[in-house]
Coordinates of C-alpha atoms in Angstrom, one line a residue:
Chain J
X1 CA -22.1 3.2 -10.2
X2 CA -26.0 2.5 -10.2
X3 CA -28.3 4.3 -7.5
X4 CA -28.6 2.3 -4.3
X5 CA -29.5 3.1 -1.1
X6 CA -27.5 3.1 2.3
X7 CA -27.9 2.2 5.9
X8 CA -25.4 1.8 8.8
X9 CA -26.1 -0.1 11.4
X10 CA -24.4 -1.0 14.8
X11 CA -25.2 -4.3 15.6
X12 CA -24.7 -7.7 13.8
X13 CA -28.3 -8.7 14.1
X14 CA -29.6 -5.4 12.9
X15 CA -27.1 -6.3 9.5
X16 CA -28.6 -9.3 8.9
X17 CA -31.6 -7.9 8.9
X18 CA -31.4 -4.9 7.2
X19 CA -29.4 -6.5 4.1
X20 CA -32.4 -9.5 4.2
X21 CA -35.0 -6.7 4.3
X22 CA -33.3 -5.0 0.6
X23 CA -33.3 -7.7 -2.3
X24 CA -30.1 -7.4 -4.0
X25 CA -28.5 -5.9 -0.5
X26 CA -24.7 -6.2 0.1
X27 CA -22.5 -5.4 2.8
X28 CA -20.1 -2.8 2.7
X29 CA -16.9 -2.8 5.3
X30 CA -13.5 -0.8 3.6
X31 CA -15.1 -0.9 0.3
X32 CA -12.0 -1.2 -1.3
X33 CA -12.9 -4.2 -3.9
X34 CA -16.9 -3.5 -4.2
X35 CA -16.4 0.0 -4.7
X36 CA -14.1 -0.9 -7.4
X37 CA -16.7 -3.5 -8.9
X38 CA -19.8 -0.9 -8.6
X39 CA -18.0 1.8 -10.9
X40 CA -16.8 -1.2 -13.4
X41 CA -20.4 -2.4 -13.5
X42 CA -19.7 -5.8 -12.8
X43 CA -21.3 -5.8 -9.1
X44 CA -24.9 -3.9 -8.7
X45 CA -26.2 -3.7 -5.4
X46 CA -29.2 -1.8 -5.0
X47 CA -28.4 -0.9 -1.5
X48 CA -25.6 -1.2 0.9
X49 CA -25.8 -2.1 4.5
X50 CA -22.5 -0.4 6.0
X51 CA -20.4 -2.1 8.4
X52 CA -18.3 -0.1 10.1
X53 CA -20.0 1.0 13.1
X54 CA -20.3 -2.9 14.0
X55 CA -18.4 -3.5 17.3
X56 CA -16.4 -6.3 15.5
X57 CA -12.5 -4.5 15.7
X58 CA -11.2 -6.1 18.4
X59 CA -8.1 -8.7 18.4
X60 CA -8.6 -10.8 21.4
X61 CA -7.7 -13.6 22.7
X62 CA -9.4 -17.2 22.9
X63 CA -10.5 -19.6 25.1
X64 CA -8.5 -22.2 23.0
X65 CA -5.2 -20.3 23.5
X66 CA -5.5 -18.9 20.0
X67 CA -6.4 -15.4 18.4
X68 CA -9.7 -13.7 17.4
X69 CA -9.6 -11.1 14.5
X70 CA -12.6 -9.1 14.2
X71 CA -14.3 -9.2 10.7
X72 CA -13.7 -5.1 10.7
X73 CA -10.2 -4.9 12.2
X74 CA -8.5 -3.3 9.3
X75 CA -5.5 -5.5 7.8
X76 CA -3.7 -2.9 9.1
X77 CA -4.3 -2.8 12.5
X78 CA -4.1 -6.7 12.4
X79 CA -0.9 -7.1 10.6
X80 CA 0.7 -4.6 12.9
X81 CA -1.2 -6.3 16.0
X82 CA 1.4 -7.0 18.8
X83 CA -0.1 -10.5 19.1
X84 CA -0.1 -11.0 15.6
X85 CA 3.7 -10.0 14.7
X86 CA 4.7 -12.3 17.9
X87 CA 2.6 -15.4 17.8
X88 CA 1.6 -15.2 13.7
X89 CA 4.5 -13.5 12.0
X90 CA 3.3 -15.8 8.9
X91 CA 0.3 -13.6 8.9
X92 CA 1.8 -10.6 9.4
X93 CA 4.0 -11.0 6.6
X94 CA 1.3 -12.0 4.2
X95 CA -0.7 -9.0 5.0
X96 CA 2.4 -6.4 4.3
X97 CA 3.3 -8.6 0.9
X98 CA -0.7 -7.1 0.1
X99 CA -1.8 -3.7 -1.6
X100 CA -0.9 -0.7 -0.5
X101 CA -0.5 0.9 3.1
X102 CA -3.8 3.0 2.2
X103 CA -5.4 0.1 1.0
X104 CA -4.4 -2.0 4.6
X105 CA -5.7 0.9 6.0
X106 CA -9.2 0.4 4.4
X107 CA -9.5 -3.2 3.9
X108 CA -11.4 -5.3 6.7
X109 CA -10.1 -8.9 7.6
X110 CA -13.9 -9.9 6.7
X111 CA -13.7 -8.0 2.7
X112 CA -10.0 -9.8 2.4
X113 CA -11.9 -13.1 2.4
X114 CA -14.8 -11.8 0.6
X115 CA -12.7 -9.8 -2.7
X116 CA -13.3 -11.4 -6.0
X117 CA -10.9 -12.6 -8.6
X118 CA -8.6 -9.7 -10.3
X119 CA -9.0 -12.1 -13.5
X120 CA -9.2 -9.1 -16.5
X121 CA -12.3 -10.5 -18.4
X122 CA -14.6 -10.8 -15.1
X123 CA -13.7 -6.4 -14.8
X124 CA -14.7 -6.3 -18.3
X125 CA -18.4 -6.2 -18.7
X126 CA -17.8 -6.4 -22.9
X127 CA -16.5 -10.3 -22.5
X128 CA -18.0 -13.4 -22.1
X129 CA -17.4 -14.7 -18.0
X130 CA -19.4 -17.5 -16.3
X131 CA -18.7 -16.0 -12.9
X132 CA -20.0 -12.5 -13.7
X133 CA -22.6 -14.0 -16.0
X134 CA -22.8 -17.6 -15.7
X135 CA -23.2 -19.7 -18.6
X136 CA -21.7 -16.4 -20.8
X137 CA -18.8 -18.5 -21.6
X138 CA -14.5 -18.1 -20.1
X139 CA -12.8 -15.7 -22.3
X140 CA -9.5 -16.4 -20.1
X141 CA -9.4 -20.4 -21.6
X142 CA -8.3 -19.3 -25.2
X143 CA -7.5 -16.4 -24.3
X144 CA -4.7 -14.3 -22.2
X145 CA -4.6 -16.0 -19.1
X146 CA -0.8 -15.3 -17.8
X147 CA -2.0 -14.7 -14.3
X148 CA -4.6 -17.5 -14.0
X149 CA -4.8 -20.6 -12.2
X150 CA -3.0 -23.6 -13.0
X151 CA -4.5 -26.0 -10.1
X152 CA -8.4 -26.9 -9.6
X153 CA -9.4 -25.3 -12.5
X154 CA -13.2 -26.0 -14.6
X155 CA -14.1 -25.4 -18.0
X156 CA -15.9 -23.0 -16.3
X157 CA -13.3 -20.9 -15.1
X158 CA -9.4 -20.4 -14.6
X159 CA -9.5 -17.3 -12.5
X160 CA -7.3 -17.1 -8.9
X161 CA -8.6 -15.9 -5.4
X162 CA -6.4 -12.7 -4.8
X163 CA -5.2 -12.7 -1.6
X164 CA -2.4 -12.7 0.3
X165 CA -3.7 -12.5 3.8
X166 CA -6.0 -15.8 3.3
X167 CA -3.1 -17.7 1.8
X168 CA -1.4 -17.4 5.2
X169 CA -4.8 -18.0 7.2
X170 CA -4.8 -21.6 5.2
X171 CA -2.0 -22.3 6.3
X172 CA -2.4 -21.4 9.6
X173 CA -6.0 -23.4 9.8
X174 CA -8.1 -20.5 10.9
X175 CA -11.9 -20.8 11.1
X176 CA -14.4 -18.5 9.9
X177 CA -17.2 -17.0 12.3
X178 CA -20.7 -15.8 10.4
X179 CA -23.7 -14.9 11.4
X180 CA -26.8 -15.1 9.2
X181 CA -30.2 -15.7 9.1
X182 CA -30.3 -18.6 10.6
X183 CA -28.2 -18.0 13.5
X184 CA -24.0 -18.7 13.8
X185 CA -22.0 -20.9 12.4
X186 CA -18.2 -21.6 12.1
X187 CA -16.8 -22.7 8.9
X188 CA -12.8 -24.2 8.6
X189 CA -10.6 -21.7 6.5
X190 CA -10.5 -24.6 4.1
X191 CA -13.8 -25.0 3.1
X192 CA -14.3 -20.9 2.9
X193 CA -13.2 -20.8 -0.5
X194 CA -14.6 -23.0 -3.3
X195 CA -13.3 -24.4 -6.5
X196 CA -14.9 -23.2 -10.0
X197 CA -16.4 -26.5 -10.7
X198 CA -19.8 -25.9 -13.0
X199 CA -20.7 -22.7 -10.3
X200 CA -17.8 -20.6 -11.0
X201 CA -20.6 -17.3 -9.6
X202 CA -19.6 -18.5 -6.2
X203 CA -16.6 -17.7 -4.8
X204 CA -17.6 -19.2 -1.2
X205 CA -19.6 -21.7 0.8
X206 CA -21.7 -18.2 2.8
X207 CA -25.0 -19.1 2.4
X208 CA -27.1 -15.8 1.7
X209 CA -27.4 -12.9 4.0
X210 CA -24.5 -14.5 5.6
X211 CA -21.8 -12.3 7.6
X212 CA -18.4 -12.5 8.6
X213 CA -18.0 -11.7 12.3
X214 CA -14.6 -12.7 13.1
X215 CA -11.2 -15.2 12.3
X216 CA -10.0 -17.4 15.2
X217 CA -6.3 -18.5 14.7
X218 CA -6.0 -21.7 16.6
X219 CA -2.7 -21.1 19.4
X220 CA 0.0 -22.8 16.9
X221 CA 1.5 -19.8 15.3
X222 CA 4.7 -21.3 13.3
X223 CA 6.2 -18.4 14.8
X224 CA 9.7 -20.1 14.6
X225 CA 10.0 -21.3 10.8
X226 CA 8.1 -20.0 8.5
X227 CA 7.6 -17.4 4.9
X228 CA 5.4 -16.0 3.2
X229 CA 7.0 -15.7 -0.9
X230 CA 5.4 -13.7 -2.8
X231 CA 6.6 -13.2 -6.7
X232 CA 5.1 -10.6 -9.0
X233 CA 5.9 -8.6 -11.7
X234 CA 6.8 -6.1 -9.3
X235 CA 8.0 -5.8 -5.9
X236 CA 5.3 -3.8 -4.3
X237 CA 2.2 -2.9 -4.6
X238 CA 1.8 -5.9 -7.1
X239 CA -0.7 -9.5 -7.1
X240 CA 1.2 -12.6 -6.9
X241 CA 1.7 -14.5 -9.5
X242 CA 2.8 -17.2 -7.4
X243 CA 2.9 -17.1 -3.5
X244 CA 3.7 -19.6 -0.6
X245 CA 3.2 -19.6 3.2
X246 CA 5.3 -22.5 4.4
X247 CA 5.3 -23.3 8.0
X248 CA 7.6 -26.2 9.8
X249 CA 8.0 -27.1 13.4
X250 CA 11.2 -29.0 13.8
X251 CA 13.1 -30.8 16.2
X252 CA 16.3 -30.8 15.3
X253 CA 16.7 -31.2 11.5
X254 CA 13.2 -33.1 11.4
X255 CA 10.3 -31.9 10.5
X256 CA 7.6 -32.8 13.0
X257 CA 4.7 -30.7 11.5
X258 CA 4.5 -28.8 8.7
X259 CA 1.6 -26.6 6.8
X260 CA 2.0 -25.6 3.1
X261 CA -0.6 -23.0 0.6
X262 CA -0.1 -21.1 -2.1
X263 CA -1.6 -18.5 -3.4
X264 CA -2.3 -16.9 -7.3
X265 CA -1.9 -20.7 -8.6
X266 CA -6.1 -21.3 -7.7
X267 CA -9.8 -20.1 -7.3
X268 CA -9.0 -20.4 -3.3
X269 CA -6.2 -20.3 -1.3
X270 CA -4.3 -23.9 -2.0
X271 CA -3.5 -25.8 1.0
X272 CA -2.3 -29.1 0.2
X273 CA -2.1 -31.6 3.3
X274 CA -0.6 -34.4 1.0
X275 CA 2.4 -32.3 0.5
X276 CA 2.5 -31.7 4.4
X277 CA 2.5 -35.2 4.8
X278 CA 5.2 -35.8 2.9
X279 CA 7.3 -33.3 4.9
X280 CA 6.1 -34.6 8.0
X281 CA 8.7 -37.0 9.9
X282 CA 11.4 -36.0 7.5
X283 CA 15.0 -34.4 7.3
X284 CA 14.9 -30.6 6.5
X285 CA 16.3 -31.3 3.3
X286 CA 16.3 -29.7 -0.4
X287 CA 15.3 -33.2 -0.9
X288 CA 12.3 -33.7 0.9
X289 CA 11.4 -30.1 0.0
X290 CA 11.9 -31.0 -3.5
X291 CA 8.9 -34.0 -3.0
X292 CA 6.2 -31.9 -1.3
X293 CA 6.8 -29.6 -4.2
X294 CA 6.6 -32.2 -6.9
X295 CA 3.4 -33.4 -4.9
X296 CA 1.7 -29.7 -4.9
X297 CA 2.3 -29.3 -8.9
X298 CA 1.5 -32.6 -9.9
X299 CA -2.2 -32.1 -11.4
X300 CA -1.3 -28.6 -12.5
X301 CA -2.5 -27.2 -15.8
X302 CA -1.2 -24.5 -17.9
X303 CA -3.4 -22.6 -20.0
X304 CA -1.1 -20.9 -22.5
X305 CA 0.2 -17.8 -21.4
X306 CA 0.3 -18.9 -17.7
X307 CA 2.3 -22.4 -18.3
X308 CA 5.2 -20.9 -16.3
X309 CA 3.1 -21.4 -13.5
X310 CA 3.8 -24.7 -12.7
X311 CA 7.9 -24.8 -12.6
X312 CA 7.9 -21.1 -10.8
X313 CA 5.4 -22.4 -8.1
X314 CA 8.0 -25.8 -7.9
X315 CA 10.6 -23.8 -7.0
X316 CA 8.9 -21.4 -5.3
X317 CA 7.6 -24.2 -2.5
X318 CA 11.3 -25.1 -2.0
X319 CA 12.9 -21.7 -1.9
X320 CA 9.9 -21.3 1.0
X321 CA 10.1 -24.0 2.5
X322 CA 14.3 -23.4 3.0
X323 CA 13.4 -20.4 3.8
X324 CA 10.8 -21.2 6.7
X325 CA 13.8 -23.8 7.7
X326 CA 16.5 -21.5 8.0
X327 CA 14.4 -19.0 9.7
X328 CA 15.2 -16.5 7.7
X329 CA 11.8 -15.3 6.4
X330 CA 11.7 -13.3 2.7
X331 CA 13.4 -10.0 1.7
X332 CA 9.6 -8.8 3.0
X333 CA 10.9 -8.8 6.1
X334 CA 11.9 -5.2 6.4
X335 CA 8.5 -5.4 7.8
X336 CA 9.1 -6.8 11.1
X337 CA 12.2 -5.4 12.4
X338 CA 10.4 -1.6 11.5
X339 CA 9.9 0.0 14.9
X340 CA 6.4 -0.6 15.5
Chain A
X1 CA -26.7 22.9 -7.3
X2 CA -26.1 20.5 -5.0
X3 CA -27.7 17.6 -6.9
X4 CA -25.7 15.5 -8.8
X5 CA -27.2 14.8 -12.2
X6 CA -29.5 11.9 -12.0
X7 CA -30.6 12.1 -15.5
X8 CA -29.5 8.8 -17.0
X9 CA -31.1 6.5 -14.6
X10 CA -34.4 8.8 -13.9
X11 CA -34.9 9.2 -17.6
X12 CA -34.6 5.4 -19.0
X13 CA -38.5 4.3 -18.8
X14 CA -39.4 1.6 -16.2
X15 CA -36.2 2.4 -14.0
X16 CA -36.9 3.7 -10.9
X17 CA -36.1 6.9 -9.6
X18 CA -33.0 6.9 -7.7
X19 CA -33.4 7.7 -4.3
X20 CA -32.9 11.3 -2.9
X21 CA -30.0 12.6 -1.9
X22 CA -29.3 12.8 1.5
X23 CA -27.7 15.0 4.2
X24 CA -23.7 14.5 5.2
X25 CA -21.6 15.7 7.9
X26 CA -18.5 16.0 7.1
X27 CA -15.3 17.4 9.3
X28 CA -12.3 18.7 6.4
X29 CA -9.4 20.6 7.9
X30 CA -11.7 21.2 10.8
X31 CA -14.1 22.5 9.6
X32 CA -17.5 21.2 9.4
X33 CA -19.7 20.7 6.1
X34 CA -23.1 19.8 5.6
X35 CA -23.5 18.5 2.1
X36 CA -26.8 17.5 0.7
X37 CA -25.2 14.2 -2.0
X38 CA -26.0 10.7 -3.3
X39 CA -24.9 7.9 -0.8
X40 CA -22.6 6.5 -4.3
X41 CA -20.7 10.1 -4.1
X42 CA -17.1 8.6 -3.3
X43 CA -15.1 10.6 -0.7
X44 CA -13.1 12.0 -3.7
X45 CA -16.1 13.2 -5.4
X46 CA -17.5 15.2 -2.6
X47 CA -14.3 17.0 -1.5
X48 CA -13.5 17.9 -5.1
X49 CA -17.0 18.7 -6.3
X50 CA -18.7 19.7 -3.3
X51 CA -16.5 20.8 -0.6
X52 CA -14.2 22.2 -3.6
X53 CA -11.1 21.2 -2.5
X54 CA -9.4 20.7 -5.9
X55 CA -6.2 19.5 -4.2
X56 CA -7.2 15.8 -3.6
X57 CA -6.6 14.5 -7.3
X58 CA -8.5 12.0 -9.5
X59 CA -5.7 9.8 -11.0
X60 CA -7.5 6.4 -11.9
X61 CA -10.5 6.1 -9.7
X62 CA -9.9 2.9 -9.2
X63 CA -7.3 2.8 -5.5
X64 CA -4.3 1.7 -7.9
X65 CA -2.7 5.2 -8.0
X66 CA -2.6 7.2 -4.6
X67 CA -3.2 10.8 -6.2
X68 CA -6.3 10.7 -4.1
X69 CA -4.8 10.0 -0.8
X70 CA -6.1 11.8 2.4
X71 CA -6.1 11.6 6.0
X72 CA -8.8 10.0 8.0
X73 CA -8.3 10.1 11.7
X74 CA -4.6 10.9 10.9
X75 CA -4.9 7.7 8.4
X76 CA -3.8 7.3 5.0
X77 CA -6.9 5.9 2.4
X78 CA -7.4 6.0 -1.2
X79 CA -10.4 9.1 -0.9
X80 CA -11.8 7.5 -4.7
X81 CA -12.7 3.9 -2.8
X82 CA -14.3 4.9 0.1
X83 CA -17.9 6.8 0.2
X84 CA -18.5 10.3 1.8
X85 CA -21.5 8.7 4.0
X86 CA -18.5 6.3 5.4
X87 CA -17.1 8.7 7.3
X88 CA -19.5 11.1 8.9
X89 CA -17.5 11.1 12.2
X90 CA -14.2 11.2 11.0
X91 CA -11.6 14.3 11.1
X92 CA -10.7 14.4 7.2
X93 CA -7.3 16.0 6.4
X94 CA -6.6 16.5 2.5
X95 CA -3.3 18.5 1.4
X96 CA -5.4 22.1 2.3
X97 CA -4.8 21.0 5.6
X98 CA -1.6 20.3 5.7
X99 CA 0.0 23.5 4.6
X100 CA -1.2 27.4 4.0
X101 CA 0.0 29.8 0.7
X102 CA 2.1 31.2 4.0
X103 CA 3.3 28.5 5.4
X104 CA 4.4 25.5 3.9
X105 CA 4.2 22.1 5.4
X106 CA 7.7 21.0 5.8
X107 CA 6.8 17.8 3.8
X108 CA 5.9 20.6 0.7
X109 CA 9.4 22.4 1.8
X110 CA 11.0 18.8 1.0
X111 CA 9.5 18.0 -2.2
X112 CA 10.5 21.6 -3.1
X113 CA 14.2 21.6 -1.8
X114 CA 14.5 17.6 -3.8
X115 CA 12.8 18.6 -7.2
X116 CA 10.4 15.5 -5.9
X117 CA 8.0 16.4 -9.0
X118 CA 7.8 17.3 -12.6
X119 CA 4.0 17.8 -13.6
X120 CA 2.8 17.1 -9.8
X121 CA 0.0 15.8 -10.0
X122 CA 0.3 13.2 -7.8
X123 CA 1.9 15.3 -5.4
X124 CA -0.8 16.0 -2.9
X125 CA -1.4 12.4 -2.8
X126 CA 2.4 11.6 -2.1
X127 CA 2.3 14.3 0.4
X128 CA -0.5 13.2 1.9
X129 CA 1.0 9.7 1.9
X130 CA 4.0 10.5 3.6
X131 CA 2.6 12.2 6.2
X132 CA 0.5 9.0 6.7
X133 CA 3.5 7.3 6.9
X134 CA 5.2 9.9 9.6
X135 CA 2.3 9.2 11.8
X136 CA 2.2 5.4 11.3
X137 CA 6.1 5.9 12.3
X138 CA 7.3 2.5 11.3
X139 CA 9.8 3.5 8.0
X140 CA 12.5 4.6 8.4
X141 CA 15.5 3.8 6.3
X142 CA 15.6 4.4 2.6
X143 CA 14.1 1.2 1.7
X144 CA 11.3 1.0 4.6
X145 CA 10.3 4.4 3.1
X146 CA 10.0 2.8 -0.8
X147 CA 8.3 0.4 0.4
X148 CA 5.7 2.3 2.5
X149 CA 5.2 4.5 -0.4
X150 CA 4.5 1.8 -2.9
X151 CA 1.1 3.2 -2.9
X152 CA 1.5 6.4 -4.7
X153 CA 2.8 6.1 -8.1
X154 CA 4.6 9.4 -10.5
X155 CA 4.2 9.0 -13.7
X156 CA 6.9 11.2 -14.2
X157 CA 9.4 9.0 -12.6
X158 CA 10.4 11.8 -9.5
X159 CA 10.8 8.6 -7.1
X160 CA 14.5 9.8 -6.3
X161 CA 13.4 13.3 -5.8
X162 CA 10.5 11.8 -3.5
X163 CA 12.3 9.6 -1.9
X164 CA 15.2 12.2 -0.9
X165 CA 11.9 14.6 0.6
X166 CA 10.5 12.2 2.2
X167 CA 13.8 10.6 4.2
X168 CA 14.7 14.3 5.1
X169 CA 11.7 15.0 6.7
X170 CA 11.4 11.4 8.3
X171 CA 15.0 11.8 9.8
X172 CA 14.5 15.7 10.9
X173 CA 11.0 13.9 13.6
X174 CA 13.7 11.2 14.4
X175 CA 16.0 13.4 15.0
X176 CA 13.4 15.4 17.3
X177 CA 12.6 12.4 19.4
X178 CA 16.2 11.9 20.3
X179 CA 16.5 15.5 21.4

C-alpha cells in the first residue's frame, strides 16, 4: 500500500468535508474491496476518511411503507435483519449467496454498491485496462474473458459489476440516498450503475465527494415468489458467473407483476423491464418463462472464453423464474429456515 | 522499533515523506496495547508484528483464505482487510484468547479429538471461525455448518476432520440450551 493519511469522523457533513479537504481522498467503510485494491496497487488514495463511526446502521422503517438500510449496516446485520428475511427474503438470499460470513461481517450496504469489477486484468497493474488506466487498452477482449460480460458491453470494456446483494436491490427498485457537496440527492437503483460505454473509469453516476447514506426498499417485497440463482464454479464462497433475482406476484396462475436482473452477465446489475413486460399478464408457464428469457439474451455477446454465457443465463432465467413460481426459492435456502 | 520501515517511499526523490506514525489503542484478549504504527498497518500486521501474537496467520493477504480470522466484538473478520486504526474501541479476540497451554478451548479439544488438520496452518483461523459461527448461532446441521465455514479454506483437505470438530462442539451448546 502507498502512505496515506487517516481521519474518522462522526458525522456525514464532517465526511464530506474532510474527503473534499484531501485531493485524492476516499472513503473507507468495511474496507474489504479497497483494502484489497491499495495492496494490488490498482487504487491509491492518499488519505482515507473512515466511516464507521457515522450514525448510518440503522434499518428502519419508511414513511412510504418500505425499508431504510443504512449505508454502514453491515451485509450482515442486514441480511439477517428481521424485517429484511420477512418482507425481502429476495435480499436476504442474495446477500448469503455473497462472500464469506467474515466478509458479510465487514462489508457495508454503501461498499457493496461501491466494489469494483473482479475482472483479472483491472487487479493486474502489468496489463493494459481502460478502467484502471483509461485509454491503456482491454486486455479481456482478445484475451481470457470466461467470467466477463456478455450484455452492454464497449470496446472499452467487458468487465461485470460483482455483486450479489445489488442484483437483488434491482430487482427490488431500491433508491440510493447520497450526500455530497452539494447537498442530498436520491438516485433509482437503476441508474446507480453505468455501462462501460467510452468511460469504462466510472463504475457509477456519484458525482465526486459524493456519499452513500442509505437504501430505501420501496414496501413491495416479492416476499411470496421469488429466487435468487446463483451459479459458479463453486458452491460457496464463489462470484457468479451467472445470477438471477426473479420476482412474481400472481393471482392465480397469472402473473400480475413481475421484476427480473441478473447478475455476472454486465458492468451493472441487469434489470431488464422488457422481459418483465412480457411476463406481465401472462400464465406461469415454462412458456412464457421461456420468452422473457429469450428477450433478456437477445443482444448478448460472447467474447471467447465466456460464450457459454448466453445459453447458461437462458436457462438460468427460467429455472428462476419456476423457481420464484413454485415458491420454492434455491438450494441457498438453508439460509432462511437457520434459527436466527 | 516500533517504526515500520518507510524507506522506499521516503527515499525515492520528489515523493513526500509519508506521514508519522501515529498512536493506537488497541484491546487483544483484554488487554490493552498502545502501539505507535502507520494508519496502512492492516489489523493482521499489527497483532503479528507488533502486539506479537504469531497465532493470527497470513495466508493470502488478500480476505480469500480465512487463516487471518479473529474476533471483533465476538465477530468473525478477515484481520488482513481491515486496518488497526479501524478498531480502536473494539474487544479483539485472536486464537490466544480463546485457549491457554493449560487449558484448551474445547473447539482446539475438537479439532484434536477429529484429526481436523494436517500442517495447521489455517487452524487458528478455522478456530476462530467457528467460534464466530457458535456466537452468530444460526448453523446447525452438517450442511449449515459447511456452508458457514466456506470462508476458511485447508489446503490440506481436513474439511471432514473440521467439519466433525466443529458439529461436536456445535451440538454439545445445543445440547446445553435444552438442559
Amino acid at each position: 500500500m502507498n502512505p496515506f493519511t487517516y481521519s474518522s469522523v462522526t458525522a456525514v457533513e464532517d465526511a464530506v468535508r474532510d474527503n473534499a479537504s484531501h485531493e485524492g481522498a476516499a472513503y473507507i467503510g468495511g474496507g474489504t474491496n479497497l483494502l484489497d485494491l491499495m495492496k494490488e496497487n490498482v487504487a491509491r488514495p492518499t488519505h482515507l476518511v473512515g466511516l464507521n463511526k457515522l450514525p448510518l446502521t440503522a434499518i428502519e422503517p419508511t414513511p412510504e411503507g418500505g425499508l431504510r438500510l443504512g449505508a454502514l449496516a453491515t451485509n450482515a446485520d442486514t441480511a439477517w435483519n428481521e424485517e429484511v428475511k420477512r418482507r425481502y427474503p429476495l435480499l436476504n438470499q442474495a446477500i448469503l449467496a455473497g462472500a464469506s460470513p467474515q466478509l458479510r461481517n465487514m462489508a457495508t450496504n454503501g461498499g457493496n454498491l461501491m466494489q469494483r469489477t473482479r475482472c483479472y486484468y483491472f487487479y493486474d497493474t502489468a496489463t493494459p485496462c481502460n478502467k484502471r488506466e483509461p485509454g491503456s487498452g482491454c486486455s479481456a477482449i482478445g484475451g481470457f474473458n470466461r467470467i466477463h460480460a456478455i450484455l452492454g458491453t464497449s470496446e472499452q470494456c467487458i468487465a461485470t459489476h460483482p455483486s450479489d446483494m445489488c442484483v437483488a436491490l434491482a430487482a427490488l427498485a431500491a433508491t440510493v440516498r447520497v450526500s455530497g457537496p452539494s447537498g442530498e440527492r436520491t438516485i433509482p437503483f437503476e441508474d446507480f450503475h453505468r455501462l462501460p460505454g467510452n468511460t469504462p473509469e466510472r463504475d457509477n453516476n456519484l458525482e465526486p465527494g459524493e456519499l452513500i447514506t442509505g437504501l430505501d426498499l420501496p414496501a413491495k417485497g416479492f416476499e411470496k415468489n421469488f429466487s435468487y440463482l446463483k451459479l459458479r464454479d463453486r458452491n460457496s464462497y464463489a462470484f457468479a458467473l451467472v445470477s438471477v433475482a426473479a420476482a412474481l406476484e400472481l393471482d392465480g396462475n397469472t402473473i400480475t407483476d413481475a421484476r427480473l436482473a441478473l447478475g455476472g452477465v454486465a458492468h451493472k446489475p441487469w434489470r431488464d423491464q422488457e422481459a418483465e413486460n412480457l411476463l406481465k399478464g401472462q400464465p406461469a408457464t415454462p412458456e412464457t418463462f421461456a420468452r422473457a428469457a429469450a428477450k433478456v439474451v437477445e443482444g448478448a455477446q460472447g467474447y471467447g472464453s465466456n460464450n457459454f454465457k448466453i445459453e447458461l443465463a437462458r436457462r438460468a432465467i427460467v429455472r428462476a423464474l419456476k423457481q420464484a413460481a413454485e415458491g420454492s426459492q434455491h438450494a441457498s435456502d438453508v439460509f432462511l429456515n437457520s434459527n436466527p | 522499533m516500533l517504526h515500520p520501515s518507510t524507506s522506499s517511499a521516503a527515499g525515492a526523490a520528489g515523493v513526500a515523506a509519508p506521514p508519522p506514525t501515529g498512536t493506537v489503542r488497541l484491546t487483544i484478549n483484554g488487554q490493552q496495547h498502545t502501539l505507535q504504527i502507520a494508519p496502512w498497518t492492516t489489523l493482521l500486521d499489527a497483532l503479528r508484528e507488533y502486539v506479537h501474537l504469531t497465532g493470527t496467520k497470513k495466508g493470502c493477504d488478500h480476505g480469500q483464505c480465512g487463516a487471518c480470522t479473529v474476533l471483533v466484538n465476538g465477530k468473525r473478520i478477515n484481520s488482513c482487510l481491515s486496518l488497526a486504526v479501524m478498531h480502536e474501541d473494539h474487544d479483539i479476540t485472536t486464537i490466544e484468547g480463546l485457549g491457554s497451554q493449560s487449558t484448551l478451548h474445547p473447539l482446539q479439544q475438537a479439532f484434536i479429538d477429529h484429526d481436523a488438520f494436517q500442517c495447521g496452518y489455517c487452524t487458528p483461523g478455522q478456530i476462530c471461525s467457528a467460534q464466530g459461527l457458535i456466537n452468530e448461532g444460526r448453523a446447525h446441521t452438517e450442511e449449515e455448518i459447511k456452508e458457514h465455514m466456506s470462508g476458511n479454506l485447508c489446503r490440506c483437505g481436513a474439511y471432514a476432520g473440521i467439519l466433525n470438530a466443529v458439529k461436536e462442539v456445535v451440538d454439545a451448546k445445543s445440547n446445553e440450551v435444552k438442559r
